[in-house]
Amino acid sequence: QLQLRESGGGTVQVGGSLRLSCTASGSTLGSYTMGWFRQAPGEERTFVGNINWGGGGADYADSAKGRFAISRDDAKNTVYLQMNNLKLEDTAVYFCAASSYFQADAVAWYKYWGQGTQVTVAS
């Protein structure tokens, strides 16, 4: 059973940067598309971006393009979300998730989820 755990959240000023990590246990990440999602209070969980297995590249939501970057280190069983130029509206709980579907970009495609990590952007 694949288990995921996010880390690296915290409070950062507008324009600052954070790097989130998602570490897996119980199985290897090598055959999964890894996604990042976020959920603000009172809102639905939304897609941030994903990175496919086997060098399949990454895709991002429009809100993340040009500011966020996802990478993976399968040898460390870890996926990263580098967030730059953070804005107030990036405040949310961030979740990583694993999917068996290539280019999965919706919550329904993901079977395994971490518990989330809080990111707060302050003015």
CSV table of C-alpha atoms in Angstrom, one decimal:
chain,number,residue,atom,x,y,z
A,1,GLN,CA,0.0,0.0,0.0
A,2,LEU,CA,1.5,3.3,-1.1
A,3,GLN,CA,1.6,5.9,1.6
A,4,LEU,CA,2.5,9.6,0.9
A,5,ARG,CA,3.7,12.3,3.3
A,6,GLU,CA,4.1,16.0,2.5
A,7,SER,CA,6.4,18.3,4.2
A,8,GLY,CA,7.9,21.8,3.7
A,9,GLY,CA,4.8,23.9,4.3
A,10,GLY,CA,4.8,27.1,6.3
A,11,THR,CA,4.3,30.8,6.2
A,12,VAL,CA,6.0,32.9,3.6
A,13,GLN,CA,5.8,36.6,2.5
A,14,VAL,CA,4.2,37.6,-0.8
A,15,GLY,CA,6.8,37.1,-3.5
A,16,GLY,CA,8.7,34.5,-1.5
A,17,SER,CA,9.4,30.8,-2.2
A,18,LEU,CA,8.8,27.4,-0.7
A,19,ARG,CA,9.6,23.9,-1.7
A,20,LEU,CA,7.3,21.1,-0.7
A,21,SER,CA,8.3,17.5,-0.6
A,22,CYS,CA,6.2,14.4,-0.9
A,23,THR,CA,7.9,11.2,0.2
A,24,ALA,CA,6.5,7.8,-0.5
A,25,SER,CA,6.7,4.6,1.5
A,26,GLY,CA,5.2,1.1,1.1
A,27,SER,CA,5.9,1.1,-2.7
A,28,THR,CA,7.9,2.9,-5.3
A,29,LEU,CA,6.8,6.0,-7.2
A,30,GLY,CA,8.4,5.0,-10.5
A,31,SER,CA,5.2,3.9,-12.2
A,32,TYR,CA,2.9,6.6,-11.0
A,33,THR,CA,1.9,10.0,-12.2
A,34,MET,CA,2.4,12.3,-9.2
A,35,GLY,CA,0.1,15.2,-8.8
A,36,TRP,CA,-0.1,18.2,-6.5
A,37,PHE,CA,-3.4,19.7,-5.5
A,38,ARG,CA,-4.5,22.4,-3.1
A,39,GLN,CA,-7.5,23.3,-1.1
A,40,ALA,CA,-8.4,26.6,0.4
A,41,PRO,CA,-10.9,26.9,3.2
A,42,GLY,CA,-14.5,26.5,1.9
A,43,GLU,CA,-13.3,25.6,-1.6
A,44,GLU,CA,-12.9,22.4,-3.6
A,45,ARG,CA,-9.6,20.7,-4.0
A,46,THR,CA,-8.0,21.8,-7.3
A,47,PHE,CA,-5.2,20.6,-9.6
A,48,VAL,CA,-1.9,22.4,-9.3
A,49,GLY,CA,0.3,20.2,-11.6
A,50,ASN,CA,1.6,16.8,-12.2
A,51,ILE,CA,4.7,14.9,-13.4
A,52,ASN,CA,4.4,11.7,-15.3
A,53,TRP,CA,6.5,8.6,-15.0
A,54,GLY,CA,9.3,7.7,-17.3
A,55,GLY,CA,10.3,11.2,-18.3
A,56,GLY,CA,6.8,12.0,-19.5
A,57,GLY,CA,7.1,15.6,-18.5
A,58,ALA,CA,5.0,17.9,-16.3
A,59,ASP,CA,1.8,19.8,-16.7
A,60,TYR,CA,0.5,22.8,-14.7
A,61,ALA,CA,-2.7,24.6,-14.0
A,62,ASP,CA,-2.7,28.1,-15.4
A,63,SER,CA,-2.4,29.6,-11.9
A,64,ALA,CA,0.9,27.7,-11.5
A,65,LYS,CA,2.5,28.1,-14.9
A,66,GLY,CA,5.7,30.1,-14.8
A,67,ARG,CA,5.9,30.1,-11.0
A,68,PHE,CA,5.7,26.5,-9.9
A,69,ALA,CA,7.9,23.6,-10.9
A,70,ILE,CA,7.4,19.9,-10.1
A,71,SER,CA,10.3,17.4,-10.1
A,72,ARG,CA,10.8,13.9,-9.0
A,73,ASP,CA,13.6,11.8,-7.7
A,74,ASP,CA,12.5,8.2,-8.0
A,75,ALA,CA,15.7,7.0,-6.4
A,76,LYS,CA,14.6,8.9,-3.2
A,77,ASN,CA,11.0,8.1,-3.8
A,78,THR,CA,10.3,11.8,-3.5
A,79,VAL,CA,8.4,14.4,-5.5
A,80,TYR,CA,8.9,18.1,-5.1
A,81,LEU,CA,6.9,21.2,-5.7
A,82,GLN,CA,9.0,24.4,-6.0
A,83,MET,CA,6.8,27.5,-5.6
A,84,ASN,CA,8.2,30.9,-6.5
A,85,ASN,CA,6.7,34.4,-6.5
A,86,LEU,CA,4.0,33.3,-4.1
A,87,LYS,CA,0.8,35.2,-4.0
A,88,LEU,CA,-1.9,35.6,-1.3
A,89,GLU,CA,-4.2,33.4,-3.3
A,90,ASP,CA,-1.7,30.5,-3.1
A,91,THR,CA,-2.7,30.1,0.5
A,92,ALA,CA,-4.1,26.6,0.9
A,93,VAL,CA,-3.5,23.1,2.1
A,94,TYR,CA,-1.3,21.3,-0.5
A,95,PHE,CA,-1.7,17.6,-1.2
A,96,CYS,CA,0.4,15.2,-3.2
A,97,ALA,CA,-1.3,12.2,-4.8
A,98,ALA,CA,-0.4,9.2,-7.0
A,99,SER,CA,-2.2,8.0,-10.0
A,100,SER,CA,-1.8,5.1,-12.4
A,101,TYR,CA,-3.1,7.3,-15.2
A,102,PHE,CA,-0.8,9.2,-17.5
A,103,GLN,CA,-1.3,13.0,-17.4
A,104,ALA,CA,-4.0,12.7,-14.7
A,105,ASP,CA,-5.2,16.2,-13.9
A,106,ALA,CA,-8.3,15.6,-11.8
A,107,VAL,CA,-9.0,14.5,-8.2
A,108,ALA,CA,-10.9,11.4,-9.4
A,109,TRP,CA,-7.9,9.9,-11.2
A,110,TYR,CA,-5.8,9.8,-8.1
A,111,LYS,CA,-6.0,6.8,-5.7
A,112,TYR,CA,-3.4,7.6,-3.1
A,113,TRP,CA,-3.2,10.9,-1.1
A,114,GLY,CA,-1.0,12.4,1.5
A,115,GLN,CA,-2.5,14.2,4.5
A,116,GLY,CA,-1.6,17.7,3.3
A,117,THR,CA,0.7,20.5,4.4
A,118,GLN,CA,-0.4,24.1,5.0
A,119,VAL,CA,1.0,26.9,3.0
A,120,THR,CA,0.2,30.4,4.1
A,121,VAL,CA,1.3,33.5,2.1
A,122,ALA,CA,1.2,36.7,4.2
A,123,SER,CA,1.3,40.3,3.1
